[in-house]
Coordinates of C-alpha atoms in Angstrom, one line a residue:
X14 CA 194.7 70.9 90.3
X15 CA 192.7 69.6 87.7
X16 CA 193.3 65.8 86.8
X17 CA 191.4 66.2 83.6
X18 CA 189.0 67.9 81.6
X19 CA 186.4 66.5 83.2
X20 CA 187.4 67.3 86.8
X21 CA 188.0 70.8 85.3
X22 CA 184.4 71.2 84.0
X23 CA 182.7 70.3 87.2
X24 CA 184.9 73.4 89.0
X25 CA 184.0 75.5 86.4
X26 CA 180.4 74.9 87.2
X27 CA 180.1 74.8 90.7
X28 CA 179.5 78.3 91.2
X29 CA 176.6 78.1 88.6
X30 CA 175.3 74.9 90.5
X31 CA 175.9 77.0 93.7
X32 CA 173.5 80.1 92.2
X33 CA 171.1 77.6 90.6
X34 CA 170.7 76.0 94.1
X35 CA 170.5 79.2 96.0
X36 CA 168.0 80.6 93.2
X37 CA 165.8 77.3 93.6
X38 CA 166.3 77.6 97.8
X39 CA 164.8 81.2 97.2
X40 CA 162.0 80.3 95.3
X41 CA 161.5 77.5 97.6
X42 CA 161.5 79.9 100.7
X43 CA 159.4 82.5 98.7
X44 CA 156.6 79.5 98.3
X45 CA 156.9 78.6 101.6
X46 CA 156.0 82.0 102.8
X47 CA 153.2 82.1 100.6
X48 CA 152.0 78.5 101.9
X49 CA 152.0 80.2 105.6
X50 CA 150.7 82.9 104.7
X51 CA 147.7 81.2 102.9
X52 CA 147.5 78.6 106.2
X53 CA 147.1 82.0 108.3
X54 CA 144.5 83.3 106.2
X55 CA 142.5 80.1 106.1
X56 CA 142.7 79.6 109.8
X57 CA 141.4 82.9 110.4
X58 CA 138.8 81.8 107.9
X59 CA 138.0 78.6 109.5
X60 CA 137.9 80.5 112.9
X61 CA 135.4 83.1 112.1
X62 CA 133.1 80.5 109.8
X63 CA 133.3 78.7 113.6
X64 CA 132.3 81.2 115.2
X65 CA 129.4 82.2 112.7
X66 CA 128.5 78.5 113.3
X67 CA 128.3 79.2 117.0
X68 CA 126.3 81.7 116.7
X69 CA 123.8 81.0 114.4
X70 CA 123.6 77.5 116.8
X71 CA 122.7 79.8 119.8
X72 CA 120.5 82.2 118.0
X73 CA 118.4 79.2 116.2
X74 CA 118.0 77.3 119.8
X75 CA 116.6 80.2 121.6
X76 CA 114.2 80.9 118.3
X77 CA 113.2 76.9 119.1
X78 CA 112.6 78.5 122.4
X79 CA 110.9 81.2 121.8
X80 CA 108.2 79.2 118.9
X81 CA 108.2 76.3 121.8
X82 CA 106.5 79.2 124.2
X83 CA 104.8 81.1 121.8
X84 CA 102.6 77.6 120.8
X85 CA 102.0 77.0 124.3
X86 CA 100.8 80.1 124.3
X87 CA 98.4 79.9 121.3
X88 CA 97.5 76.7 122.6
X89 CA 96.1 78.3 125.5
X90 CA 94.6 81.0 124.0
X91 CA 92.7 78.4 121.8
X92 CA 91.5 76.7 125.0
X93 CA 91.1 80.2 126.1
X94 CA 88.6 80.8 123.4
X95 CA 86.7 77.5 123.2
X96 CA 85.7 78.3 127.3
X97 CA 84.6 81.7 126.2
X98 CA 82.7 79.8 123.4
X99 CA 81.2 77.9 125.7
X100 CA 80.0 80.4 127.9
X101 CA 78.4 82.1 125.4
X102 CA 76.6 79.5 124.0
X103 CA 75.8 79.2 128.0
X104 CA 74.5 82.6 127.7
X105 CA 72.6 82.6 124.6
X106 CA 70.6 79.9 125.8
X107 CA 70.1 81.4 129.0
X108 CA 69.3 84.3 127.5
X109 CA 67.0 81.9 124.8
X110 CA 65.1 81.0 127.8
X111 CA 64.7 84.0 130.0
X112 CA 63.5 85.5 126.6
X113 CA 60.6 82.9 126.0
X114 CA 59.1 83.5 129.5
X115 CA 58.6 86.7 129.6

């Protein structure tokens, strides 16, 4: 029932309008898919570089740890060694002095 050529034209092309709009809903899908799929990726990304972060959080505060003890350690072991400095220097001149009187 077409009024005019005009009207005519538009329901010649509908069912090209129809595949161009199922053809562009496609490629929209398609990209969507491709959009999730790149979200997935990059969350598993983002969790795993969180995790590495985690880790690498734990493992440098326990080597904090670990140098915190091993400079009280030295640090004892330096006052370790100035005592036995001074107890030598004890002994040599005790020895200094036993030696002169005999």
């Amino acid at each position: 029932m077409e009024a005019s050529g005009e009207e005519g034209l538009k329901v010649s092309r509908q069912p090209v309008r129809e595949a161009e709009t199922r053809s562009e809903h496609e490629d929209l899908r398609s990209e969507h898919e491709d959009l999730r799929s790149e979200h997935e990726d990059l969350r598993s990304e983002h969790e795993d570089l969180r995790s590495e972060h985690e880790d690498l959080r734990s493992e440098h505060a326990q080597n904090m740890r670990t140098y915190a003890q091993n400079m009280r350690t030295y640090a004892q072991n330096m006052r370790t060694y100035a005592q036995n400095m001074r107890t030598y220097a004890q002994n040599m001149r005790t020895y200094a002095q036993n030696t002169v009187r005999t």
